[in-house]
Amino acid sequence: MCETCGCGDPDVVPVEVRESLLAGNDRTADHNRQHFAAQGVMAINLMGSPGSGKTALLEATAARLDGRQRLAALSGDLATDRDAARLARAGIPSLSITTGSACHLDARLVHEALHELPWQEARWLFIENVGNLVCPAIYDLGQEANVVALSVTEGEDKPLKYPVMFHKADLVVLTKVDLLPHLPGVEIEVIEDALARTMPEPRVIRASAVTGEGIDEWLRWLEGRQADSTAVAASGEVVAGG
Amino acid sequence: MHEYSIVQSLLDRVEAEAAARGATVVHRLRLQIGEMSGVETALLRSAYETFTDRSICAGADLEIVPVAVRWGCPACGTDLPSGSALRCGDCGGPARLTAGDEIVLERIEMEVPDV
């Protein structure tokens, strides 16, 4: 106590927190993940630079499926709902998440959007993130897998320049490969080598939304990933039940 | 510039801890930021100075402890030397990041009135 007036001396108290500053986001992401699992919907966080071909990949996906699978999409952009409108025209029920100045989607933005989109009927929900190779990588949205669209026109060293994004990728879809004949300086092997230095388990599909190359392989990857996650969930239930 | 979002999370957390203890002033914060966390410490610092100006953290020292990247093999536990291929030299399995992605609030030093 203060001896002069008795007002009480302050104590400096150390508080050990030792918690991630993303813990709040991660809790919301887990909540989203539980919703997806309960409905049997596989959510894919689709990331990549602006113009890397994320929307075109989804359009090509819908065209190839031709209504055989139900899809849904959330599309994040700083402004406009142009991507969501394109996806809706391709037959994918879509909603735009307009982030204003925010450079990434977070779990809360996705959670709020889930109340506005009839995603429960879909088999696959694509969350098309804001075009950006930096910020989206660190925010868990509750997805089953991270997919990065990397176009062959972006430069061979992008994986080395943005290692956090590519380290988090479960799959890289190398887009616009139909342009390779016009890009004499670009060697696809160099891009794949850069990916092998940033992804512990590099998985790459070469694709073109224009020619349709790689789209079947992409669909098989989605099928396989969903089968694996369903198997893991089933074995988890057995353990939990036993 | 997700560093602004990170600073907002930091402020929310510090304000909650301060409110729980009746603290009125924060003297010092210590963060751990990994080299592969995707957070740029210089940007984080300027976001911190801009954002905390009129908050309980105004004037509080921000200590940032960098955490180096470490890769290990989840199968056999071997540590991989940095800069090497992302495969275990012993068993060939894929490496996992074992350190370097931290965005952690480690410690707050705050002034709590003596009661």
mmCIF file of C-alpha atoms in Angstrom:
data_model
loop_
_atom_site.group_PDB
_atom_site.id
_atom_site.type_symbol
_atom_site.label_atom_id
_atom_site.label_comp_id
_atom_site.label_asym_id
_atom_site.label_seq_id
_atom_site.Cartn_x
_atom_site.Cartn_y
_atom_site.Cartn_z
ATOM 1 C CA MET A 1 0.000 0.000 0.000
ATOM 2 C CA CYS A 2 1.076 3.578 -0.622
ATOM 3 C CA GLU A 3 2.270 4.910 2.664
ATOM 4 C CA THR A 4 1.320 8.508 1.950
ATOM 5 C CA CYS A 5 -2.317 8.328 0.982
ATOM 6 C CA GLY A 6 -3.208 4.662 1.069
ATOM 7 C CA CYS A 7 -4.328 4.628 -2.547
ATOM 8 C CA GLY A 8 -2.629 1.319 -3.272
ATOM 9 C CA ASP A 9 0.609 0.841 -5.251
ATOM 10 C CA PRO A 10 0.221 -0.968 -8.518
ATOM 11 C CA ASP A 11 1.987 -4.298 -9.007
ATOM 12 C CA VAL A 12 3.412 -5.311 -12.352
ATOM 13 C CA VAL A 13 2.107 -8.804 -12.937
ATOM 14 C CA PRO A 14 3.447 -11.152 -15.613
ATOM 15 C CA VAL A 15 0.766 -13.241 -17.296
ATOM 16 C CA GLU A 16 1.958 -16.274 -19.246
ATOM 17 C CA VAL A 17 -0.475 -16.738 -22.129
ATOM 18 C CA ARG A 18 1.391 -18.989 -24.614
ATOM 19 C CA GLU A 19 -1.481 -19.114 -27.063
ATOM 20 C CA SER A 20 -1.613 -18.610 -30.806
ATOM 21 C CA LEU A 21 -2.994 -15.271 -31.884
ATOM 22 C CA LEU A 22 -4.975 -17.270 -34.430
ATOM 23 C CA ALA A 23 -6.667 -19.335 -31.696
ATOM 24 C CA GLY A 24 -9.971 -17.485 -32.072
ATOM 25 C CA ASN A 25 -9.976 -18.012 -35.836
ATOM 26 C CA ASP A 26 -8.990 -21.650 -35.376
ATOM 27 C CA ARG A 27 -11.922 -22.259 -33.020
ATOM 28 C CA THR A 28 -14.352 -20.822 -35.583
ATOM 29 C CA ALA A 29 -12.655 -22.897 -38.297
ATOM 30 C CA ASP A 30 -13.169 -26.050 -36.220
ATOM 31 C CA HIS A 31 -16.819 -25.089 -35.842
ATOM 32 C CA ASN A 32 -17.121 -24.733 -39.647
ATOM 33 C CA ARG A 33 -15.361 -28.086 -40.063
ATOM 34 C CA GLN A 34 -17.915 -29.770 -37.809
ATOM 35 C CA HIS A 35 -20.740 -28.318 -39.929
ATOM 36 C CA PHE A 36 -19.112 -29.617 -43.118
ATOM 37 C CA ALA A 37 -18.532 -33.075 -41.621
ATOM 38 C CA ALA A 38 -22.101 -33.304 -40.308
ATOM 39 C CA GLN A 39 -23.443 -32.648 -43.816
ATOM 40 C CA GLY A 40 -20.879 -34.826 -45.604
ATOM 41 C CA VAL A 41 -19.650 -31.809 -47.581
ATOM 42 C CA MET A 42 -15.981 -31.523 -48.512
ATOM 43 C CA ALA A 43 -14.761 -27.915 -48.358
ATOM 44 C CA ILE A 44 -11.785 -26.872 -50.460
ATOM 45 C CA ASN A 45 -9.866 -23.648 -49.801
ATOM 46 C CA LEU A 46 -8.828 -22.563 -53.306
ATOM 47 C CA MET A 47 -6.047 -19.997 -53.226
ATOM 48 C CA GLY A 48 -3.719 -18.352 -55.730
ATOM 49 C CA SER A 49 -2.630 -15.046 -57.233
ATOM 50 C CA PRO A 50 -5.151 -12.688 -58.826
ATOM 51 C CA GLY A 51 -5.638 -13.973 -62.360
ATOM 52 C CA SER A 52 -4.164 -17.417 -61.689
ATOM 53 C CA GLY A 53 -7.315 -19.073 -63.016
ATOM 54 C CA LYS A 54 -9.185 -20.051 -59.851
ATOM 55 C CA THR A 55 -12.603 -19.112 -61.212
ATOM 56 C CA ALA A 56 -11.845 -20.605 -64.632
ATOM 57 C CA LEU A 57 -10.830 -23.896 -62.975
ATOM 58 C CA LEU A 58 -14.181 -24.032 -61.186
ATOM 59 C CA GLU A 59 -16.056 -23.181 -64.394
ATOM 60 C CA ALA A 60 -14.228 -25.998 -66.189
ATOM 61 C CA THR A 61 -15.004 -28.312 -63.269
ATOM 62 C CA ALA A 62 -18.727 -27.572 -63.487
ATOM 63 C CA ALA A 63 -18.684 -27.950 -67.266
ATOM 64 C CA ARG A 64 -17.004 -31.365 -67.076
ATOM 65 C CA LEU A 65 -19.359 -32.621 -64.369
ATOM 66 C CA ASP A 66 -22.367 -31.370 -66.335
ATOM 67 C CA GLY A 67 -24.653 -31.588 -63.317
ATOM 68 C CA ARG A 68 -23.506 -35.056 -62.165
ATOM 69 C CA GLN A 69 -22.257 -33.648 -58.838
ATOM 70 C CA ARG A 70 -23.709 -30.867 -56.788
ATOM 71 C CA LEU A 71 -21.264 -28.059 -56.170
ATOM 72 C CA ALA A 72 -21.370 -24.798 -54.232
ATOM 73 C CA ALA A 73 -18.925 -21.927 -54.005
ATOM 74 C CA LEU A 74 -18.028 -18.978 -51.820
ATOM 75 C CA SER A 75 -15.982 -16.392 -53.594
ATOM 76 C CA GLY A 76 -13.864 -13.826 -51.772
ATOM 77 C CA ASP A 77 -12.920 -10.553 -53.398
ATOM 78 C CA LEU A 78 -12.119 -7.065 -52.187
ATOM 79 C CA ALA A 79 -14.880 -5.645 -54.356
ATOM 80 C CA THR A 80 -17.594 -6.761 -56.826
ATOM 81 C CA ASP A 81 -19.425 -10.070 -57.054
ATOM 82 C CA ARG A 82 -18.153 -10.818 -60.556
ATOM 83 C CA ASP A 83 -16.596 -14.198 -59.686
ATOM 84 C CA ALA A 84 -19.728 -15.406 -57.912
ATOM 85 C CA ALA A 85 -21.799 -14.267 -60.910
ATOM 86 C CA ARG A 86 -19.489 -16.188 -63.280
ATOM 87 C CA LEU A 87 -19.771 -19.308 -61.124
ATOM 88 C CA ALA A 88 -23.553 -18.968 -60.926
ATOM 89 C CA ARG A 89 -23.678 -18.806 -64.746
ATOM 90 C CA ALA A 90 -21.608 -22.003 -64.779
ATOM 91 C CA GLY A 91 -24.327 -23.643 -62.677
ATOM 92 C CA ILE A 92 -22.633 -23.479 -59.284
ATOM 93 C CA PRO A 93 -24.767 -21.950 -56.485
ATOM 94 C CA SER A 94 -22.451 -19.193 -55.334
ATOM 95 C CA LEU A 95 -22.148 -16.335 -52.926
ATOM 96 C CA SER A 96 -19.684 -13.496 -52.952
ATOM 97 C CA ILE A 97 -17.852 -12.500 -49.784
ATOM 98 C CA THR A 98 -16.787 -8.906 -50.293
ATOM 99 C CA THR A 99 -13.917 -8.239 -47.921
ATOM 100 C CA GLY A 100 -13.480 -4.483 -48.452
ATOM 101 C CA SER A 101 -9.835 -3.871 -47.661
ATOM 102 C CA ALA A 102 -9.134 -7.282 -46.113
ATOM 103 C CA CYS A 103 -6.626 -9.311 -48.080
ATOM 104 C CA HIS A 104 -7.858 -12.757 -47.023
ATOM 105 C CA LEU A 105 -10.894 -14.712 -45.903
ATOM 106 C CA ASP A 106 -11.082 -15.817 -42.295
ATOM 107 C CA ALA A 107 -13.193 -18.453 -40.585
ATOM 108 C CA ARG A 108 -15.751 -15.941 -39.312
ATOM 109 C CA LEU A 109 -16.398 -14.491 -42.789
ATOM 110 C CA VAL A 110 -16.912 -18.019 -44.101
ATOM 111 C CA HIS A 111 -19.182 -18.922 -41.196
ATOM 112 C CA GLU A 112 -21.397 -15.890 -41.776
ATOM 113 C CA ALA A 113 -21.598 -16.669 -45.496
ATOM 114 C CA LEU A 114 -22.658 -20.261 -44.756
ATOM 115 C CA HIS A 115 -25.903 -18.861 -43.392
ATOM 116 C CA GLU A 116 -26.654 -17.245 -46.752
ATOM 117 C CA LEU A 117 -25.740 -20.032 -49.198
ATOM 118 C CA PRO A 118 -27.548 -23.393 -49.581
ATOM 119 C CA TRP A 119 -24.277 -25.332 -49.358
ATOM 120 C CA GLN A 120 -25.676 -28.343 -47.498
ATOM 121 C CA GLU A 121 -26.923 -29.975 -50.708
ATOM 122 C CA ALA A 122 -23.492 -29.830 -52.328
ATOM 123 C CA ARG A 123 -20.929 -32.594 -52.343
ATOM 124 C CA TRP A 124 -18.043 -30.175 -52.727
ATOM 125 C CA LEU A 125 -17.934 -26.593 -51.454
ATOM 126 C CA PHE A 126 -15.221 -24.501 -53.055
ATOM 127 C CA ILE A 127 -14.077 -21.494 -51.053
ATOM 128 C CA GLU A 128 -12.352 -19.301 -53.614
ATOM 129 C CA ASN A 129 -10.094 -17.126 -51.500
ATOM 130 C CA VAL A 130 -8.988 -13.559 -52.222
ATOM 131 C CA GLY A 131 -6.339 -13.521 -54.958
ATOM 132 C CA ASN A 132 -3.138 -13.244 -52.923
ATOM 133 C CA LEU A 133 -0.180 -15.569 -52.339
ATOM 134 C CA VAL A 134 0.549 -14.341 -48.805
ATOM 135 C CA CYS A 135 -2.249 -13.632 -46.344
ATOM 136 C CA PRO A 136 -4.812 -16.384 -47.082
ATOM 137 C CA ALA A 137 -2.247 -19.082 -46.247
ATOM 138 C CA ILE A 138 -2.300 -18.527 -42.503
ATOM 139 C CA TYR A 139 -6.071 -18.546 -41.911
ATOM 140 C CA ASP A 140 -7.768 -21.905 -41.412
ATOM 141 C CA LEU A 141 -11.328 -21.744 -42.731
ATOM 142 C CA GLY A 142 -12.395 -25.260 -41.718
ATOM 143 C CA GLN A 143 -11.504 -26.761 -45.088
ATOM 144 C CA GLU A 144 -10.603 -30.371 -45.776
ATOM 145 C CA ALA A 145 -7.778 -29.353 -48.124
ATOM 146 C CA ASN A 146 -5.824 -26.379 -49.417
ATOM 147 C CA VAL A 147 -5.476 -26.150 -53.185
ATOM 148 C CA VAL A 148 -3.320 -23.509 -54.872
ATOM 149 C CA ALA A 149 -3.870 -22.509 -58.509
ATOM 150 C CA LEU A 150 -0.519 -21.468 -60.006
ATOM 151 C CA SER A 151 -0.511 -20.355 -63.637
ATOM 152 C CA VAL A 152 2.456 -21.050 -65.887
ATOM 153 C CA THR A 153 2.593 -17.336 -66.751
ATOM 154 C CA GLU A 154 3.382 -16.274 -63.184
ATOM 155 C CA GLY A 155 7.068 -17.135 -63.204
ATOM 156 C CA GLU A 156 8.887 -20.293 -62.249
ATOM 157 C CA ASP A 157 10.099 -19.052 -58.885
ATOM 158 C CA LYS A 158 6.764 -18.209 -57.255
ATOM 159 C CA PRO A 159 6.885 -21.256 -54.911
ATOM 160 C CA LEU A 160 10.341 -20.188 -53.692
ATOM 161 C CA LYS A 161 9.199 -16.575 -53.204
ATOM 162 C CA TYR A 162 6.006 -17.519 -51.337
ATOM 163 C CA PRO A 163 6.998 -20.653 -49.401
ATOM 164 C CA VAL A 164 4.337 -20.314 -46.690
ATOM 165 C CA MET A 165 1.514 -20.578 -49.220
ATOM 166 C CA PHE A 166 2.993 -23.555 -51.055
ATOM 167 C CA HIS A 167 4.045 -25.333 -47.870
ATOM 168 C CA LYS A 168 0.388 -25.307 -46.803
ATOM 169 C CA ALA A 169 -0.872 -26.629 -50.162
ATOM 170 C CA ASP A 170 -2.190 -30.190 -50.361
ATOM 171 C CA LEU A 171 -2.352 -29.819 -54.136
ATOM 172 C CA VAL A 172 -1.094 -27.343 -56.706
ATOM 173 C CA VAL A 173 -3.072 -27.069 -59.925
ATOM 174 C CA LEU A 174 -0.709 -25.728 -62.566
ATOM 175 C CA THR A 175 -3.100 -23.741 -64.748
ATOM 176 C CA LYS A 176 -3.009 -22.343 -68.291
ATOM 177 C CA VAL A 177 -0.671 -25.083 -69.552
ATOM 178 C CA ASP A 178 -2.196 -24.541 -73.021
ATOM 179 C CA LEU A 179 -0.105 -21.318 -73.106
ATOM 180 C CA LEU A 180 3.232 -23.147 -72.756
ATOM 181 C CA PRO A 181 3.969 -23.151 -76.523
ATOM 182 C CA HIS A 182 3.860 -19.340 -76.349
ATOM 183 C CA LEU A 183 6.193 -19.138 -73.346
ATOM 184 C CA PRO A 184 9.599 -20.252 -74.623
ATOM 185 C CA GLY A 185 11.358 -19.237 -71.397
ATOM 186 C CA VAL A 186 9.101 -21.252 -69.092
ATOM 187 C CA GLU A 187 10.002 -24.837 -68.270
ATOM 188 C CA ILE A 188 7.364 -26.768 -66.396
ATOM 189 C CA GLU A 189 10.041 -28.955 -64.792
ATOM 190 C CA VAL A 190 11.583 -25.859 -63.183
ATOM 191 C CA ILE A 191 8.216 -24.939 -61.645
ATOM 192 C CA GLU A 192 7.772 -28.487 -60.373
ATOM 193 C CA ASP A 193 11.297 -28.479 -58.948
ATOM 194 C CA ALA A 194 10.497 -25.242 -57.061
ATOM 195 C CA LEU A 195 7.348 -26.883 -55.707
ATOM 196 C CA ALA A 196 9.336 -29.909 -54.513
ATOM 197 C CA ARG A 197 11.499 -27.547 -52.442
ATOM 198 C CA THR A 198 8.514 -26.007 -50.642
ATOM 199 C CA MET A 199 5.996 -28.878 -50.429
ATOM 200 C CA PRO A 200 7.025 -31.924 -48.365
ATOM 201 C CA GLU A 201 4.640 -34.055 -50.417
ATOM 202 C CA PRO A 202 4.431 -32.296 -53.766
ATOM 203 C CA ARG A 203 1.258 -33.091 -55.646
ATOM 204 C CA VAL A 204 0.818 -31.231 -58.928
ATOM 205 C CA ILE A 205 -1.801 -31.458 -61.662
ATOM 206 C CA ARG A 206 -1.143 -29.765 -65.001
ATOM 207 C CA ALA A 207 -4.402 -28.287 -66.229
ATOM 208 C CA SER A 208 -6.041 -26.000 -68.726
ATOM 209 C CA ALA A 209 -9.537 -24.618 -68.438
ATOM 210 C CA VAL A 210 -9.426 -23.902 -72.181
ATOM 211 C CA THR A 211 -8.496 -27.362 -73.505
ATOM 212 C CA GLY A 212 -9.843 -29.329 -70.522
ATOM 213 C CA GLU A 213 -6.461 -30.985 -69.937
ATOM 214 C CA GLY A 214 -6.076 -32.185 -66.338
ATOM 215 C CA ILE A 215 -9.698 -31.611 -65.339
ATOM 216 C CA ASP A 216 -10.445 -35.333 -65.092
ATOM 217 C CA GLU A 217 -7.317 -35.811 -62.965
ATOM 218 C CA TRP A 218 -8.473 -32.939 -60.733
ATOM 219 C CA LEU A 219 -11.881 -34.590 -60.340
ATOM 220 C CA ARG A 220 -10.206 -37.901 -59.429
ATOM 221 C CA TRP A 221 -8.078 -36.072 -56.848
ATOM 222 C CA LEU A 222 -11.228 -34.559 -55.301
ATOM 223 C CA GLU A 223 -12.932 -37.986 -55.229
ATOM 224 C CA GLY A 224 -9.885 -39.574 -53.610
ATOM 225 C CA ARG A 225 -9.481 -36.859 -51.032
ATOM 226 C CA GLN A 226 -13.124 -37.137 -50.018
ATOM 227 C CA ALA A 227 -12.895 -40.925 -49.778
ATOM 228 C CA ASP A 228 -9.804 -40.611 -47.554
ATOM 229 C CA SER A 229 -11.428 -38.047 -45.261
ATOM 230 C CA THR A 230 -14.593 -40.123 -44.976
ATOM 231 C CA ALA A 231 -12.502 -43.183 -44.076
ATOM 232 C CA VAL A 232 -10.633 -41.228 -41.401
ATOM 233 C CA ALA A 233 -13.916 -39.910 -39.988
ATOM 234 C CA ALA A 234 -15.384 -43.436 -39.926
ATOM 235 C CA SER A 235 -12.367 -44.892 -38.112
ATOM 236 C CA GLY A 236 -12.573 -41.976 -35.652
ATOM 237 C CA GLU A 237 -16.193 -42.867 -34.922
ATOM 238 C CA VAL A 238 -15.230 -46.479 -34.250
ATOM 239 C CA VAL A 239 -12.554 -45.363 -31.788
ATOM 240 C CA ALA A 240 -14.906 -42.876 -30.158
ATOM 241 C CA GLY A 241 -17.695 -45.451 -29.980
ATOM 242 C CA GLY A 242 -15.447 -48.242 -28.737
ATOM 243 C CA MET B 1 -1.341 -6.805 -44.762
ATOM 244 C CA HIS B 2 -2.875 -9.404 -42.497
ATOM 245 C CA GLU B 3 -0.529 -8.023 -39.814
ATOM 246 C CA TYR B 4 -3.352 -5.586 -38.936
ATOM 247 C CA SER B 5 -5.672 -8.535 -38.321
ATOM 248 C CA ILE B 6 -2.999 -10.145 -36.146
ATOM 249 C CA VAL B 7 -2.632 -6.946 -34.097
ATOM 250 C CA GLN B 8 -6.417 -6.785 -33.669
ATOM 251 C CA SER B 9 -6.384 -10.365 -32.300
ATOM 252 C CA LEU B 10 -3.504 -9.382 -30.015
ATOM 253 C CA LEU B 11 -5.391 -6.357 -28.685
ATOM 254 C CA ASP B 12 -8.558 -8.387 -28.106
ATOM 255 C CA ARG B 13 -6.598 -10.973 -26.147
ATOM 256 C CA VAL B 14 -4.647 -8.441 -24.063
ATOM 257 C CA GLU B 15 -7.807 -6.458 -23.268
ATOM 258 C CA ALA B 16 -9.548 -9.642 -22.111
ATOM 259 C CA GLU B 17 -6.617 -10.619 -19.860
ATOM 260 C CA ALA B 18 -6.415 -7.073 -18.473
ATOM 261 C CA ALA B 19 -10.145 -6.899 -17.775
ATOM 262 C CA ALA B 20 -10.036 -10.250 -15.982
ATOM 263 C CA ARG B 21 -7.388 -8.903 -13.600
ATOM 264 C CA GLY B 22 -8.521 -5.297 -13.345
ATOM 265 C CA ALA B 23 -5.301 -4.118 -14.983
ATOM 266 C CA THR B 24 -5.202 -0.567 -16.273
ATOM 267 C CA VAL B 25 -1.775 -0.330 -17.917
ATOM 268 C CA VAL B 26 0.218 -2.806 -19.991
ATOM 269 C CA HIS B 27 3.999 -2.464 -19.787
ATOM 270 C CA ARG B 28 5.301 -5.149 -22.082
ATOM 271 C CA LEU B 29 4.229 -7.880 -24.490
ATOM 272 C CA ARG B 30 6.284 -10.769 -25.745
ATOM 273 C CA LEU B 31 5.416 -12.576 -28.973
ATOM 274 C CA GLN B 32 6.989 -15.531 -30.746
ATOM 275 C CA ILE B 33 6.933 -15.143 -34.534
ATOM 276 C CA GLY B 34 8.194 -18.001 -36.681
ATOM 277 C CA GLU B 35 10.158 -17.413 -39.858
ATOM 278 C CA MET B 36 7.598 -19.477 -41.786
ATOM 279 C CA SER B 37 4.550 -18.029 -40.039
ATOM 280 C CA GLY B 38 3.732 -15.689 -42.917
ATOM 281 C CA VAL B 39 3.970 -12.705 -40.559
ATOM 282 C CA GLU B 40 6.480 -9.976 -41.359
ATOM 283 C CA THR B 41 7.842 -8.617 -38.068
ATOM 284 C CA ALA B 42 8.551 -5.103 -39.416
ATOM 285 C CA LEU B 43 4.985 -4.809 -40.715
ATOM 286 C CA LEU B 44 3.659 -6.270 -37.469
ATOM 287 C CA ARG B 45 5.553 -3.652 -35.490
ATOM 288 C CA SER B 46 4.225 -0.742 -37.548
ATOM 289 C CA ALA B 47 0.686 -2.165 -37.392
ATOM 290 C CA TYR B 48 1.115 -2.476 -33.622
ATOM 291 C CA GLU B 49 2.217 1.139 -33.261
ATOM 292 C CA THR B 50 -0.639 2.406 -35.430
ATOM 293 C CA PHE B 51 -3.361 0.259 -33.941
ATOM 294 C CA THR B 52 -2.531 0.366 -30.247
ATOM 295 C CA ASP B 53 -2.191 4.141 -30.051
ATOM 296 C CA ARG B 54 -5.369 4.670 -28.022
ATOM 297 C CA SER B 55 -5.623 1.246 -26.469
ATOM 298 C CA ILE B 56 -4.527 -0.297 -23.200
ATOM 299 C CA CYS B 57 -1.295 -1.247 -25.024
ATOM 300 C CA ALA B 58 -0.383 2.372 -25.829
ATOM 301 C CA GLY B 59 3.287 2.823 -25.006
ATOM 302 C CA ALA B 60 3.800 -0.842 -24.092
ATOM 303 C CA ASP B 61 7.033 -2.453 -25.325
ATOM 304 C CA LEU B 62 6.545 -5.093 -27.986
ATOM 305 C CA GLU B 63 9.201 -7.778 -27.797
ATOM 306 C CA ILE B 64 9.248 -10.109 -30.806
ATOM 307 C CA VAL B 65 11.195 -13.341 -30.389
ATOM 308 C CA PRO B 66 11.952 -14.841 -33.811
ATOM 309 C CA VAL B 67 11.687 -18.621 -34.159
ATOM 310 C CA ALA B 68 13.881 -20.355 -36.741
ATOM 311 C CA VAL B 69 12.454 -22.919 -39.128
ATOM 312 C CA ARG B 70 13.020 -26.549 -38.191
ATOM 313 C CA TRP B 71 12.048 -29.587 -40.192
ATOM 314 C CA GLY B 72 11.787 -33.082 -38.794
ATOM 315 C CA CYS B 73 10.676 -36.523 -39.866
ATOM 316 C CA PRO B 74 7.356 -37.487 -38.237
ATOM 317 C CA ALA B 75 8.057 -41.189 -38.867
ATOM 318 C CA CYS B 76 11.513 -41.624 -37.311
ATOM 319 C CA GLY B 77 11.943 -38.351 -35.412
ATOM 320 C CA THR B 78 15.134 -37.265 -37.186
ATOM 321 C CA ASP B 79 15.831 -33.519 -37.381
ATOM 322 C CA LEU B 80 16.551 -32.374 -40.936
ATOM 323 C CA PRO B 81 19.268 -29.775 -41.560
ATOM 324 C CA SER B 82 17.841 -26.492 -42.783
ATOM 325 C CA GLY B 83 17.996 -25.887 -46.525
ATOM 326 C CA SER B 84 17.954 -29.596 -47.314
ATOM 327 C CA ALA B 85 15.353 -31.396 -49.415
ATOM 328 C CA LEU B 86 12.049 -31.874 -47.592
ATOM 329 C CA ARG B 87 12.615 -35.610 -47.301
ATOM 330 C CA CYS B 88 14.062 -37.548 -44.380
ATOM 331 C CA GLY B 89 17.637 -38.624 -45.130
ATOM 332 C CA ASP B 90 17.202 -41.770 -43.024
ATOM 333 C CA CYS B 91 13.821 -43.193 -44.013
ATOM 334 C CA GLY B 92 12.863 -41.102 -47.079
ATOM 335 C CA GLY B 93 9.526 -39.966 -45.596
ATOM 336 C CA PRO B 94 8.158 -36.456 -46.125
ATOM 337 C CA ALA B 95 9.382 -33.838 -43.655
ATOM 338 C CA ARG B 96 7.143 -31.852 -41.337
ATOM 339 C CA LEU B 97 7.676 -28.353 -40.024
ATOM 340 C CA THR B 98 8.460 -28.774 -36.309
ATOM 341 C CA ALA B 99 9.136 -25.094 -35.535
ATOM 342 C CA GLY B 100 8.930 -21.778 -37.313
ATOM 343 C CA ASP B 101 5.196 -21.262 -37.880
ATOM 344 C CA GLU B 102 4.480 -19.689 -34.467
ATOM 345 C CA ILE B 103 2.274 -16.602 -34.113
ATOM 346 C CA VAL B 104 2.109 -16.808 -30.338
ATOM 347 C CA LEU B 105 1.383 -14.369 -27.542
ATOM 348 C CA GLU B 106 3.769 -15.630 -24.912
ATOM 349 C CA ARG B 107 3.572 -13.155 -22.046
ATOM 350 C CA ILE B 108 1.940 -9.922 -20.927
ATOM 351 C CA GLU B 109 3.311 -7.694 -18.177
ATOM 352 C CA MET B 110 0.500 -5.529 -16.829
ATOM 353 C CA GLU B 111 -0.069 -3.186 -13.943
ATOM 354 C CA VAL B 112 -2.624 -4.478 -11.490
ATOM 355 C CA PRO B 113 -3.801 -2.155 -8.682
ATOM 356 C CA ASP B 114 -2.748 -3.362 -5.261
ATOM 357 C CA VAL B 115 -5.906 -4.226 -3.335
#
